[in-house]
C-alpha positions as a printed NumPy array, in Angstrom:
array([[ -50.364,  -21.681,  -56.607],
       [ -52.117,  -25.008,  -55.757],
       [ -49.946,  -28.132,  -56.021],
       [ -52.236,  -29.638,  -58.693],
       [ -51.437,  -26.755,  -61.046],
       [ -47.728,  -27.065,  -60.42 ],
       [ -47.893,  -30.763,  -61.31 ],
       [ -49.835,  -29.927,  -64.481],
       [ -47.215,  -27.39 ,  -65.521],
       [ -44.277,  -29.753,  -64.848],
       [ -45.929,  -32.556,  -66.813],
       [ -46.476,  -30.346,  -69.884],
       [ -43.231,  -28.395,  -70.226],
       [ -40.926,  -29.27 ,  -73.152],
       [ -37.906,  -29.756,  -70.883],
       [ -37.086,  -33.041,  -69.237],
       [ -37.102,  -32.697,  -65.41 ],
       [ -35.648,  -35.308,  -63.044],
       [ -35.171,  -35.048,  -59.258],
       [ -32.544,  -37.255,  -57.579],
       [ -32.248,  -37.677,  -53.817],
       [ -28.84 ,  -37.514,  -52.153],
       [ -29.4  ,  -40.657,  -50.08 ],
       [ -27.62 ,  -43.995,  -49.885],
       [ -28.999,  -45.252,  -53.213],
       [ -29.264,  -41.847,  -54.963],
       [ -32.892,  -42.628,  -55.731],
       [ -34.752,  -41.004,  -58.624],
       [ -37.729,  -39.448,  -56.831],
       [ -39.411,  -37.627,  -59.719],
       [ -39.564,  -37.693,  -63.527],
       [ -41.942,  -35.578,  -65.579],
       [ -43.637,  -36.862,  -68.747],
       [ -40.956,  -35.458,  -71.095],
       [ -38.195,  -37.172,  -69.074],
       [ -40.007,  -40.517,  -69.329],
       [ -40.281,  -40.101,  -73.117],
       [ -36.548,  -39.502,  -73.414],
       [ -35.07 ,  -41.868,  -70.819],
       [ -37.872,  -44.338,  -70.114],
       [ -39.718,  -44.747,  -66.828],
       [ -36.78 ,  -45.154,  -64.48 ],
       [ -37.28 ,  -46.336,  -60.915],
       [ -35.548,  -45.822,  -57.605],
       [ -31.985,  -47.028,  -57.685],
       [ -31.7  ,  -46.583,  -61.479],
       [ -29.183,  -43.749,  -61.233],
       [ -26.555,  -45.823,  -63.048],
       [ -28.98 ,  -46.325,  -65.952],
       [ -29.67 ,  -42.573,  -65.991],
       [ -25.939,  -41.858,  -65.848],
       [ -25.437,  -44.014,  -68.953],
       [ -28.312,  -42.335,  -70.806],
       [ -26.914,  -38.915,  -69.862],
       [ -23.494,  -40.021,  -71.258],
       [ -21.811,  -38.985,  -68.006],
       [ -18.479,  -40.544,  -67.086],
       [ -17.612,  -41.499,  -63.496],
       [ -15.329,  -38.491,  -63.227],
       [ -18.035,  -36.15 ,  -64.498],
       [ -20.535,  -37.61 ,  -62.015],
       [ -18.072,  -37.125,  -59.154],
       [ -17.437,  -33.551,  -60.277],
       [ -21.198,  -32.888,  -60.469],
       [ -21.756,  -34.25 ,  -56.948],
       [ -18.829,  -32.172,  -55.692],
       [ -20.301,  -29.   ,  -57.186],
       [ -23.812,  -29.82 ,  -55.966],
       [ -22.645,  -30.424,  -52.377],
       [ -20.839,  -27.08 ,  -52.465],
       [ -24.024,  -25.34 ,  -53.636],
       [ -22.88 ,  -24.783,  -57.229],
       [ -24.582,  -25.64 ,  -60.54 ],
       [ -23.297,  -27.74 ,  -63.449],
       [ -24.123,  -27.34 ,  -67.119],
       [ -23.11 ,  -29.324,  -70.199],
       [ -24.143,  -30.605,  -73.626],
       [ -24.396,  -34.342,  -74.36 ],
       [ -25.511,  -36.407,  -77.343],
       [ -28.319,  -38.926,  -76.863],
       [ -29.015,  -41.802,  -79.256],
       [ -32.739,  -42.26 ,  -79.906],
       [ -34.64 ,  -44.591,  -82.214],
       [ -34.965,  -41.91 ,  -84.897],
       [ -31.758,  -39.81 ,  -84.716],
       [ -29.08 ,  -38.49 ,  -82.42 ],
       [ -30.297,  -35.599,  -80.267],
       [ -28.168,  -32.947,  -78.573],
       [ -29.344,  -32.16 ,  -75.046],
       [ -28.336,  -29.276,  -72.817],
       [ -28.281,  -30.485,  -69.189],
       [ -28.546,  -28.07 ,  -66.259],
       [ -28.014,  -29.69 ,  -62.862],
       [ -28.666,  -27.673,  -59.706],
       [ -28.968,  -28.455,  -55.954],
       [ -32.38 ,  -29.103,  -54.318],
       [ -32.904,  -27.707,  -50.849],
       [ -35.531,  -28.346,  -48.173],
       [ -35.489,  -25.942,  -45.22 ],
       [ -31.938,  -24.884,  -46.183],
       [ -30.843,  -28.518,  -46.089],
       [ -29.432,  -30.106,  -49.258],
       [ -31.799,  -32.942,  -50.163],
       [ -30.758,  -33.8  ,  -53.737],
       [ -30.288,  -32.347,  -57.187],
       [ -32.476,  -31.415,  -60.123],
       [ -31.623,  -32.322,  -63.756],
       [ -33.32 ,  -30.122,  -66.379],
       [ -32.568,  -31.174,  -69.968],
       [ -33.46 ,  -29.205,  -73.104],
       [ -33.365,  -30.614,  -76.631],
       [ -31.273,  -28.086,  -78.592],
       [ -30.722,  -30.226,  -81.709],
       [ -32.882,  -28.158,  -84.046],
       [ -31.542,  -24.885,  -82.663],
       [ -27.941,  -25.99 ,  -83.265],
       [ -28.799,  -27.34 ,  -86.728],
       [ -30.48 ,  -24.084,  -87.744],
       [ -27.629,  -22.069,  -86.263],
       [ -25.101,  -24.211,  -88.168],
       [ -27.1  ,  -23.881,  -91.388],
       [ -27.264,  -20.113,  -90.978],
       [ -23.551,  -19.959,  -90.195],
       [ -22.722,  -22.135,  -93.205],
       [ -24.927,  -20.011,  -95.457],
       [ -23.23 ,  -16.857,  -94.169],
       [ -19.761,  -18.325,  -94.789],
       [ -20.825,  -19.428,  -98.283],
       [ -22.098,  -15.935,  -99.001],
       [ -18.862,  -14.388,  -97.767],
       [ -16.724,  -16.812,  -99.77 ],
       [ -18.808,  -16.03 , -102.858],
       [ -18.209,  -12.309, -102.349],
       [ -14.498,  -12.899, -101.827],
       [ -14.205,  -15.075, -104.938],
       [ -16.186,  -12.598, -107.029],
       [ -13.629,   -9.938, -106.154],
       [ -11.087,  -11.942, -108.156],
       [ -13.295,  -11.767, -111.259],
       [ -13.92 ,   -8.04 , -110.811],
       [ -10.375,   -7.043, -109.836],
       [  -8.81 ,   -8.659, -112.92 ],
       [ -10.424,   -6.313, -115.498],
       [  -9.986,   -3.391, -113.093],
       [  -6.214,   -3.601, -113.367],
       [  -6.68 ,   -3.168, -117.099],
       [  -8.958,   -0.158, -116.724],
       [  -6.873,    1.663, -114.107],
       [  -3.547,    0.679, -115.624],
       [  -4.557,    1.86 , -119.097],
       [  -5.878,    5.12 , -117.643],
       [  -2.602,    5.656, -115.777],
       [  -0.57 ,    5.131, -118.952],
       [  -2.931,    7.302, -120.99 ],
       [  -2.491,   10.152, -118.491],
       [   1.218,   10.296, -119.431],
       [   0.412,   11.043, -123.095],
       [  -0.495,   14.398, -124.676],
       [  -4.214,   15.019, -124.144],
       [  -6.4  ,   18.036, -124.812],
       [  -8.597,   19.504, -122.069],
       [ -11.693,   17.504, -122.991],
       [  -9.754,   14.231, -123.153],
       [  -8.192,   14.963, -119.755],
       [ -11.668,   15.518, -118.325],
       [ -12.916,   12.205, -119.733],
       [  -9.83 ,   10.416, -118.443],
       [ -10.348,   11.939, -115.009],
       [ -13.882,   10.508, -114.962],
       [ -12.594,    7.055, -115.936],
       [  -9.944,    7.068, -113.204],
       [ -12.297,    8.431, -110.55 ],
       [ -15.047,    5.927, -111.333],
       [ -12.548,    3.062, -111.518],
       [ -11.1  ,    3.951, -108.135],
       [ -14.601,    4.226, -106.649],
       [ -15.464,    0.747, -107.941],
       [ -12.198,   -0.568, -106.509],
       [ -12.975,    1.005, -103.125],
       [ -16.424,   -0.621, -103.089],
       [ -14.954,   -4.02 , -104.007],
       [ -12.296,   -3.641, -101.312],
       [ -14.87 ,   -2.782,  -98.649],
       [ -17.133,   -5.701,  -99.589],
       [ -14.117,   -8.019,  -99.598],
       [ -13.021,   -6.754,  -96.17 ],
       [ -16.481,   -7.48 ,  -94.779],
       [ -16.421,  -10.963,  -96.309],
       [ -13.009,  -11.676,  -94.786],
       [ -14.15 ,  -10.366,  -91.394],
       [ -17.281,  -12.547,  -91.402],
       [ -15.434,  -15.762,  -92.254],
       [ -12.579,  -14.99 ,  -89.867],
       [  -9.804,  -14.597,  -92.455],
       [  -8.419,  -11.291,  -91.211],
       [  -5.26 ,  -11.805,  -89.179],
       [  -2.768,   -9.38 ,  -87.695],
       [   0.647,   -9.005,  -89.29 ],
       [   2.533,   -7.003,  -86.688],
       [   5.858,   -5.511,  -87.727],
       [   8.109,   -2.759,  -86.307],
       [   6.682,    0.643,  -87.156],
       [   7.714,    4.188,  -86.375],
       [   4.488,    5.902,  -85.306],
       [   5.655,    9.359,  -86.353],
       [   6.424,    8.095,  -89.854],
       [   3.063,    6.341,  -90.101],
       [   1.097,    9.443,  -89.11 ],
       [   3.285,   11.653,  -91.32 ],
       [   2.333,    9.511,  -94.277],
       [  -1.391,    9.62 ,  -93.466],
       [  -1.347,   13.388,  -92.885],
       [   0.472,   13.98 ,  -96.167],
       [  -2.325,   12.135,  -97.986],
       [  -5.141,   14.031,  -96.231],
       [  -3.516,   17.471,  -96.393],
       [  -4.273,   18.109, -100.107],
       [  -7.904,   17.056,  -99.567],
       [  -8.402,   19.558,  -96.731],
       [  -6.646,   22.293,  -98.712],
       [  -8.921,   21.658, -101.692],
       [ -12.005,   22.218,  -99.495],
       [ -10.487,   25.19 ,  -97.661],
       [ -10.378,   23.317,  -94.334],
       [  -7.768,   23.836,  -91.639],
       [  -5.803,   20.71 ,  -90.653],
       [  -4.469,   20.538,  -87.103],
       [  -2.506,   17.708,  -85.564],
       [  -1.019,   17.064,  -82.148],
       [   1.243,   13.997,  -81.933],
       [   3.068,   12.783,  -78.833],
       [   4.646,    9.325,  -78.923],
       [   7.352,    9.988,  -76.348],
       [   6.461,    6.895,  -74.315],
       [   6.675,    4.593,  -77.353],
       [   7.99 ,    5.829,  -80.702],
       [   8.49 ,    2.405,  -82.298],
       [   5.888,   -0.325,  -81.873],
       [   4.885,   -3.69 ,  -83.307],
       [   1.635,   -3.017,  -85.184],
       [  -0.171,   -4.101,  -88.315],
       [   0.593,   -0.972,  -90.319],
       [  -1.82 ,   -1.748,  -93.163],
       [  -4.804,   -2.228,  -90.877],
       [  -3.936,    0.79 ,  -88.71 ],
       [  -3.496,    2.941,  -91.818],
       [  -6.821,    1.651,  -93.163],
       [  -8.575,    2.691,  -89.944],
       [  -6.922,    6.121,  -89.82 ],
       [  -7.476,    6.779,  -93.524],
       [ -11.158,    5.954,  -93.422],
       [ -11.858,    8.024,  -90.301],
       [  -9.967,   11.01 ,  -91.765],
       [ -11.56 ,   10.686,  -95.21 ],
       [ -14.974,   10.576,  -93.538],
       [ -14.141,   13.722,  -91.572],
       [ -13.133,   15.561,  -94.757],
       [ -16.117,   14.197,  -96.668],
       [ -18.709,   15.447,  -94.18 ],
       [ -17.043,   18.789,  -93.32 ],
       [ -17.65 ,   21.826,  -95.52 ],
       [ -16.07 ,   24.542,  -93.39 ],
       [ -13.955,   24.773,  -90.275],
       [ -11.223,   22.299,  -89.424],
       [ -10.11 ,   18.712,  -88.976],
       [  -8.118,   17.94 ,  -85.816],
       [  -5.95 ,   14.887,  -85.189],
       [  -4.795,   14.086,  -81.686],
       [  -2.641,   10.99 ,  -81.185],
       [  -0.493,    9.927,  -78.256],
       [   0.912,    6.875,  -76.541],
       [  -0.132,    6.371,  -72.929],
       [   1.186,    4.137,  -70.157],
       [  -1.458,    2.668,  -67.85 ],
       [  -2.696,   -0.613,  -66.336],
       [   0.579,   -1.841,  -64.84 ],
       [   2.853,   -0.159,  -67.359],
       [   1.014,   -1.364,  -70.462],
       [   1.302,    0.959,  -73.464],
       [  -1.702,    2.095,  -75.508],
       [  -2.133,    4.234,  -78.603],
       [  -4.947,    6.761,  -78.262],
       [  -6.236,    8.553,  -81.377],
       [  -9.037,   11.105,  -81.714],
       [ -10.163,   12.697,  -84.991],
       [ -12.514,   15.674,  -84.657],
       [ -14.286,   17.703,  -87.32 ],
       [ -16.694,   20.624,  -87.538],
       [ -18.921,   18.864,  -90.038],
       [ -22.626,   18.097,  -90.348],
       [ -22.74 ,   15.759,  -87.325],
       [ -24.848,   12.685,  -86.608],
       [ -28.236,   12.59 ,  -84.812],
       [ -27.865,   11.236,  -81.283],
       [ -30.498,    8.529,  -81.809],
       [ -28.497,    7.08 ,  -84.744],
       [ -25.116,    6.873,  -83.   ],
       [ -25.923,    3.459,  -81.528],
       [ -26.16 ,    1.929,  -85.026],
       [ -23.295,    3.803,  -86.674],
       [ -20.877,    0.844,  -86.472],
       [ -23.359,   -1.616,  -87.996],
       [ -22.765,   -2.689,  -91.611],
       [ -24.542,   -0.799,  -94.433],
       [ -25.463,    2.019,  -92.04 ],
       [ -25.908,    5.533,  -93.424],
       [ -26.876,    8.525,  -91.333],
       [ -30.029,    9.067,  -93.384],
       [ -31.361,    8.967,  -96.928],
       [ -30.155,   12.456,  -97.742],
       [ -26.658,   11.446,  -96.673],
       [ -26.82 ,    8.496,  -99.053],
       [ -27.846,   10.754, -101.928],
       [ -25.43 ,   13.592, -101.207],
       [ -22.367,   11.688, -100.091],
       [ -22.684,    8.145, -101.464],
       [ -20.733,    5.253, -100.011],
       [ -21.627,    1.731,  -98.944],
       [ -22.061,    2.314,  -95.22 ],
       [ -19.362,   -0.288,  -94.539],
       [ -16.413,    1.918,  -93.616],
       [ -17.044,    2.459,  -89.907],
       [ -18.151,   -1.156,  -89.49 ],
       [ -14.81 ,   -2.277,  -90.962],
       [ -12.914,    0.199,  -88.749],
       [ -14.77 ,   -1.075,  -85.683],
       [ -13.954,   -4.703,  -86.506],
       [ -10.298,   -3.969,  -87.321],
       [  -9.859,   -2.124,  -84.023],
       [ -11.452,   -5.074,  -82.209],
       [  -9.06 ,   -7.469,  -83.97 ],
       [  -6.171,   -5.28 ,  -82.771],
       [  -7.497,   -5.625,  -79.213],
       [  -8.831,   -2.093,  -78.905],
       [ -12.109,   -0.209,  -78.666],
       [ -13.681,    2.681,  -80.53 ],
       [ -16.067,    5.471,  -79.535],
       [ -17.958,    8.211,  -81.362],
       [ -19.392,   11.5  ,  -80.077],
       [ -21.447,   13.761,  -82.318],
       [ -24.196,   16.323,  -82.521],
       [ -26.015,   17.829,  -85.476],
       [ -24.32 ,   20.981,  -86.771],
       [ -21.396,   20.787,  -84.323],
       [ -19.295,   18.006,  -85.768],
       [ -18.094,   14.556,  -84.822],
       [ -15.228,   13.043,  -82.833],
       [ -14.18 ,    9.447,  -83.485],
       [ -11.662,    8.069,  -81.009],
       [ -10.062,    4.684,  -80.478],
       [  -7.505,    3.019,  -78.258],
       [  -5.367,   -0.007,  -79.09 ],
       [  -2.666,   -1.782,  -77.037],
       [   0.926,   -1.527,  -78.264],
       [   3.997,   -3.707,  -77.938],
       [   7.276,   -1.738,  -78.094],
       [   9.555,   -2.722,  -80.985],
       [  13.245,   -3.398,  -80.466],
       [  14.273,   -0.873,  -83.079],
       [  16.021,    2.471,  -82.882],
       [  14.387,    4.855,  -85.329],
       [  14.903,    8.586,  -85.016],
       [  11.887,   10.849,  -84.65 ],
       [  10.935,   12.444,  -87.95 ],
       [  10.484,   16.196,  -88.221],
       [   7.077,   17.313,  -89.457],
       [   8.247,   20.407,  -91.234],
       [   7.449,   20.364,  -94.928],
       [   5.365,   17.187,  -95.108],
       [   5.529,   15.458,  -98.482],
       [   4.452,   12.146,  -99.95 ],
       [   7.099,    9.497, -100.512],
       [   6.643,    9.067, -104.225],
       [   8.959,    6.702, -105.991],
       [   8.395,    8.527, -109.295],
       [  10.161,   11.571, -107.837],
       [  13.292,    9.68 , -106.766],
       [  16.379,    9.573, -108.942],
       [  17.11 ,    5.863, -109.074],
       [  17.829,    5.427, -112.778],
       [  21.158,    3.706, -112.138],
       [  19.468,    1.272, -109.785],
       [  16.677,    0.464, -112.221],
       [  18.708,    0.19 , -115.424],
       [  19.174,   -2.24 , -117.073],
       [  17.674,   -5.161, -115.039],
       [  15.721,   -7.652, -117.134],
       [  12.293,   -8.794, -115.984],
       [  10.621,  -12.015, -117.069],
       [   6.904,  -11.187, -117.028],
       [   4.736,  -14.323, -116.858],
       [   1.082,  -13.325, -117.343],
       [  -1.656,  -15.176, -119.236],
       [  -4.069,  -12.26 , -119.617],
       [  -3.084,  -10.461, -122.817],
       [  -4.375,   -7.042, -121.786],
       [  -2.741,   -7.171, -118.369],
       [   0.496,   -8.388, -119.951],
       [   0.63 ,   -5.37 , -122.274],
       [  -0.063,   -2.889, -119.489],
       [   2.431,   -4.335, -116.991],
       [   5.069,   -4.557, -119.744],
       [   4.449,   -0.941, -120.684],
       [   4.824,    0.14 , -117.041],
       [   8.131,   -1.711, -116.752],
       [   9.422,   -0.223, -120.018],
       [   8.503,    3.27 , -118.828],
       [  10.777,    2.741, -115.81 ],
       [  13.69 ,    1.623, -117.983],
       [  13.476,   -2.146, -117.508],
       [  14.131,   -4.685, -120.196],
       [  11.096,   -6.973, -120.483],
       [  10.629,  -10.484, -121.806],
       [   7.108,  -11.904, -121.63 ],
       [   5.631,  -15.363, -121.208],
       [   2.009,  -16.398, -120.91 ],
       [   2.273,  -19.617, -118.929],
       [   4.645,  -21.584, -116.746],
       [   5.893,  -23.758, -119.597],
       [   7.092,  -20.808, -121.64 ],
       [   8.634,  -19.302, -118.532],
       [  10.77 ,  -22.414, -118.038],
       [  11.725,  -22.474, -121.737],
       [  12.899,  -18.86 , -121.581],
       [  14.871,  -19.469, -118.392],
       [  16.874,  -22.146, -120.21 ],
       [  17.845,  -19.653, -122.92 ],
       [  18.436,  -16.378, -121.027],
       [  19.343,  -14.919, -117.646],
       [  16.874,  -12.721, -115.758],
       [  17.22 ,  -10.482, -112.719],
       [  13.673,  -10.988, -111.457],
       [  10.46 ,  -12.831, -112.392],
       [   6.91 ,  -11.454, -112.118],
       [   4.719,  -14.561, -111.93 ],
       [   0.948,  -14.64 , -112.403],
       [  -0.342,  -17.603, -110.379],
       [  -3.547,  -18.593, -112.255],
       [  -2.605,  -19.687, -115.783],
       [  -3.435,  -22.473, -118.239],
       [  -1.034,  -25.231, -119.272],
       [   1.168,  -24.683, -116.209],
       [   0.207,  -22.338, -113.397],
       [   2.531,  -20.104, -111.421],
       [   2.639,  -22.39 , -108.39 ],
       [   4.018,  -25.334, -110.364],
       [   6.414,  -23.157, -112.387],
       [   7.828,  -21.588, -109.21 ],
       [   8.302,  -24.986, -107.563],
       [  10.275,  -26.189, -110.615],
       [  12.352,  -22.993, -110.645],
       [  13.321,  -23.523, -107.008],
       [  14.416,  -27.115, -107.72 ],
       [  17.003,  -26.004, -110.305],
       [  20.413,  -24.868, -108.975],
       [  20.771,  -22.255, -111.74 ],
       [  17.449,  -20.545, -111.007],
       [  16.735,  -21.101, -107.322],
       [  18.063,  -17.669, -106.25 ],
       [  16.147,  -15.599, -108.822],
       [  13.548,  -13.434, -106.995],
       [   9.986,  -14.419, -107.959],
       [   7.201,  -11.939, -107.178],
       [   3.742,  -13.5  , -107.264],
       [   0.962,  -11.509, -108.941],
       [  -2.593,  -12.575, -108.19 ],
       [  -6.048,  -11.011, -108.128],
       [  -6.985,  -13.205, -105.154],
       [  -7.028,  -11.113, -101.977],
       [  -7.963,  -13.525,  -99.271],
       [  -5.674,  -14.323,  -96.397],
       [  -4.047,  -17.664,  -97.198],
       [  -3.263,  -16.876, -100.847],
       [  -0.109,  -14.989,  -99.843],
       [   1.027,  -17.933,  -97.706],
       [   0.284,  -20.333, -100.574],
       [   2.444,  -18.257, -102.936],
       [   5.322,  -18.072, -100.46 ],
       [   5.033,  -21.802,  -99.708],
       [   5.619,  -22.738, -103.358],
       [   8.808,  -20.668, -103.4  ],
       [   7.806,  -17.112, -104.313],
       [   9.99 ,  -14.4  , -102.793],
       [   7.197,  -11.865, -102.436],
       [   3.58 ,  -11.155, -103.324],
       [   1.641,   -8.266, -104.841],
       [  -2.146,   -8.235, -105.225],
       [  -3.862,   -6.992, -108.376],
       [  -4.806,   -4.333, -109.185],
       [  -1.649,   -2.449, -108.224],
       [  -0.293,    0.987, -109.057],
       [   2.916,    1.28 , -111.031],
       [   4.736,    2.844, -108.073],
       [   3.816,   -0.117, -105.856],
       [   5.008,   -2.625, -108.44 ],
       [   8.327,   -0.837, -109.009],
       [   8.841,   -0.447, -105.258],
       [   8.291,   -4.177, -104.749],
       [  10.715,   -5.049, -107.556],
       [  13.309,   -2.658, -106.125],
       [  13.175,   -4.436, -102.752],
       [  14.286,   -7.714, -104.28 ],
       [  16.851,   -6.642, -106.897],
       [  20.112,   -7.894, -105.446],
       [  22.657,   -5.454, -106.913],
       [  22.805,   -2.792, -109.624],
       [  23.722,   -4.457, -112.908],
       [  25.081,   -1.556, -114.947],
       [  28.165,   -3.576, -115.901],
       [  26.202,   -6.486, -117.387],
       [  26.196,   -7.133, -121.095],
       [  23.079,   -5.525, -122.522],
       [  20.632,   -7.646, -124.456],
       [  18.072,   -6.396, -127.005],
       [  14.611,   -5.837, -125.607],
       [  12.225,   -8.628, -126.624],
       [   8.58 ,   -7.673, -126.314],
       [   7.302,  -11.158, -126.975],
       [   3.689,  -10.166, -126.411],
       [   1.945,  -12.421, -128.903],
       [   4.271,  -15.426, -128.856],
       [   4.136,  -16.492, -132.478],
       [   6.679,  -19.179, -131.722],
       [   4.162,  -20.944, -129.463],
       [   1.317,  -20.996, -131.972],
       [   2.014,  -24.603, -133.068],
       [   1.849,  -25.66 , -129.408],
       [  -1.352,  -23.663, -128.988],
       [  -3.066,  -25.395, -131.918],
       [  -1.874,  -28.81 , -130.716],
       [  -3.222,  -28.119, -127.226],
       [  -6.486,  -26.724, -128.573],
       [  -6.903,  -29.796, -130.81 ],
       [  -6.48 ,  -32.102, -127.805],
       [  -8.973,  -30.058, -125.803],
       [ -11.524,  -30.269, -128.622],
       [ -11.063,  -34.051, -128.845],
       [ -11.619,  -34.358, -125.1  ],
       [ -14.657,  -32.064, -125.405],
       [ -16.135,  -34.267, -128.155],
       [ -15.711,  -37.353, -125.957],
       [ -17.433,  -35.669, -122.978],
       [ -20.32 ,  -34.476, -125.166],
       [ -20.729,  -38.027, -126.488],
       [ -21.206,  -39.416, -122.957],
       [ -23.114,  -36.283, -121.834],
       [ -20.716,  -35.432, -118.998],
       [ -22.086,  -31.92 , -118.498],
       [ -19.625,  -30.893, -115.77 ],
       [ -16.61 ,  -31.781, -117.911],
       [ -18.161,  -30.015, -120.908],
       [ -18.49 ,  -26.865, -118.81 ],
       [ -14.938,  -27.199, -117.452],
       [ -13.26 ,  -27.839, -120.812],
       [ -15.179,  -25.064, -122.59 ],
       [ -14.082,  -22.712, -119.795],
       [ -10.439,  -23.721, -120.378],
       [ -10.777,  -23.254, -124.142],
       [ -12.27 ,  -19.803, -123.582],
       [  -9.265,  -18.708, -121.484],
       [  -6.595,  -20.309, -123.641],
       [  -8.01 ,  -18.994, -126.938],
       [  -8.48 ,  -15.538, -125.443],
       [  -4.854,  -15.549, -124.293],
       [  -3.749,  -15.986, -127.926],
       [  -6.27 ,  -13.417, -129.236],
       [  -8.471,  -15.974, -131.01 ],
       [ -11.556,  -14.071, -129.901],
       [ -14.159,  -15.934, -131.967],
       [ -13.025,  -19.271, -130.525],
       [ -12.986,  -17.768, -127.034],
       [ -16.468,  -16.254, -127.394],
       [ -17.909,  -19.486, -128.826],
       [ -16.378,  -21.481, -125.966],
       [ -17.882,  -18.974, -123.513],
       [ -21.306,  -19.528, -125.088],
       [ -20.848,  -23.289, -124.743],
       [ -19.865,  -22.858, -121.099],
       [ -23.106,  -20.942, -120.505],
       [ -25.128,  -23.56 , -122.405],
       [ -23.539,  -26.336, -120.317],
       [ -24.328,  -24.433, -117.144],
       [ -27.993,  -24.332, -118.25 ],
       [ -27.958,  -27.951, -119.579],
       [ -29.097,  -26.832, -123.071],
       [ -27.776,  -29.7  , -125.183],
       [ -29.264,  -28.4  , -128.451],
       [ -27.047,  -25.29 , -128.222],
       [ -24.037,  -27.366, -127.167],
       [ -24.221,  -29.482, -130.345],
       [ -24.432,  -26.379, -132.575],
       [ -21.531,  -24.675, -130.751],
       [ -19.47 ,  -27.889, -130.903],
       [ -19.52 ,  -27.789, -134.722],
       [ -18.843,  -24.038, -134.753],
       [ -15.811,  -24.478, -132.496],
       [ -14.352,  -27.17 , -134.74 ],
       [ -14.853,  -25.028, -137.868],
       [ -13.213,  -21.997, -136.207],
       [ -10.305,  -24.156, -135.062],
       [  -9.71 ,  -25.518, -138.577],
       [  -9.973,  -22.042, -140.18 ],
       [  -7.604,  -20.454, -137.626],
       [  -5.075,  -23.262, -137.958],
       [  -5.137,  -22.992, -141.783],
       [  -4.742,  -19.178, -141.673],
       [  -1.763,  -19.435, -139.342],
       [  -0.093,  -22.055, -141.58 ],
       [  -0.442,  -19.728, -144.57 ],
       [   1.053,  -16.764, -142.654],
       [   3.952,  -18.73 , -141.199]])
C-alpha cells in the first residue's frame, strides 16, 4: 500500500496514535489527528507533558519502559479530564522495531467512556430487574403460604371423592406456582450475585438415599425401572452445600422422569481421587426418554430454553431448571455435560470438587429406602406440652400456623406485632417464639433485639419467619438475635422439625396452662383505634400539604394495620387511596379521605357498643 494511503488511514482512525522514540530525550516523533485533539499538538521533548496527560506515575512509566525494552506490551485504563467531561481511555503501548532493532514505542488510545457507560447502564438495569423479581417473590409467597397451608389442613378432614379431587388440583397448582416463583427467584439471585455456598458436613450416602427415596415413587407411578450405583469409598463425608447439591440432583432426576415414558432411569455417583490427590464427586443420570436434538444441545443450559414448541405444550416448565443447575454447579467449582440423541435418551453428568469433612458417620444401608417423615415419628412426649408464642401480623397466616401447631400438640399464644409480643412475655413464660419479621407498630427485628437485652428472656429460642428469600435476610435475622430462620411458605413438617431443633428439654413436668388462642386480640382494640386515629391525623396533614409520597406510605400502613384487625372496609379503602396516590389522582384521594374517616368513626362506635 502506498505511504500516502497509510497516512490518510492513520489520520482518520478514531483511536489516538502516538509514536515515541527511545532516544536521549524520548522525543515524540508522530501524533495523528485524533491524538492532537485529545492531548494537543505536542512537540519533541514533551514526553513529560504527555506523561501527565496520560495520568502515568513515574513508577508506571518505568514499568512501561521495562516491559517495552523486554519486548512486552502494556495495557491500562486511565481517566482524562477534558473541557466537556471526564473521558475514560484504554491505552495500549507496544514496542516499535526497525530492522529488528527497538526504536521506540507506540501508544494507541481508545475512548471507551460511552461503552463503559452503556455497559454500566445495562448492568444496573439488569440488577434492578433481578431485584424487582426477588422482591416480588415476597408479595407472591405470602398468600401462597395461606393457600398451601389451608389445603394441607383441609386434606386432614373428611372429604368425599369429588372434594378430594378438587383439593388435589388446588395443591398441585399451588405447588407448581411455588416452583415457578422459586426458579425465577433463583435466576434473580444468580444474576445479582447473591447465591453463596454454605458448606457443612454431609454424609453422601444419606444425601443420595434421601433423593432416591423422593424419586422412587415417581418412577414406580410411571412404570419405570430405577437403578443406582453409588461408590463413595474414597470420601463418605464431605463439606458441601447440601441444599444446592440436592437442588441440582432433584431437578436432573425430575427432568429424567418427566421426559421418560418407558424404560429406566440410572443414577451413577462416585467419589474420585485425581489431580494430586484432590477429591471430586462425579454424578451421571441417564434415561431412556425422548432425547434432545443434537443441534439444540449447545443452548440447553441457556435460560428459558425448551427443546421445542411441542415440548413446551406437552411438558410445560419455564426452561430455567438446567440453567439454574449449570450455574449452581459452576458456583460449586464444577462443570456439567449433557449427551443426548432423539429416541435414545439423555445423560446429564457433572463433577464438583469435594473437601473431606472431619466427621465419622457410618455408611447407611440402602435396603428398604424410606422417606424421613417427621409425621411418622413417635415424639409426642417431646412435643407436649411446650408453649409457643406465635408473633404474626397476617391474620390468615396466623390462623394456619396456629392450627398446625395445635395439631402437633403445642400450646399456642398469638401476637400480631412486636409490642404485643413483649407485653405477653411480661405476663407468661414461653418455650419458644415464632417471630414474623415484617410487622406494623414494632417489627420482628426490634422486638428480638429487646428480647435479647432482657435477662429473663435472652435465652428463649426465637425462630424468624419471613417471606423474603434473598441471601442476606437470614444474616439480618440472626444479627438481631434470632436463633434460627425459616422461609415462608413452609410445610408443617419443616416448621415442626425446626422447632424441635431448638427446644431445650422436654417439659412434661411443667405446670400446664390453658390454651389461649388469642387470634383476634380484642384486648388491643383500644390501642388499634388510637393508632389508627393518629395515622388518619397524619394522613390529613400530608394531604393538606400535598405530600404525595407520604400519602401513599401512610395509606399503605393503614391498609396493613386495618387488615390485620379484620377491618376490611377500612383496609380496602386505604388500598384504593394508595393506588390513587400512586397515580397522583387528587380528586379520588379527597373522596377516599372522607370515606376513611367515616369508616373509622363507625367502627370505633360499633366496638364501643360491643365492649
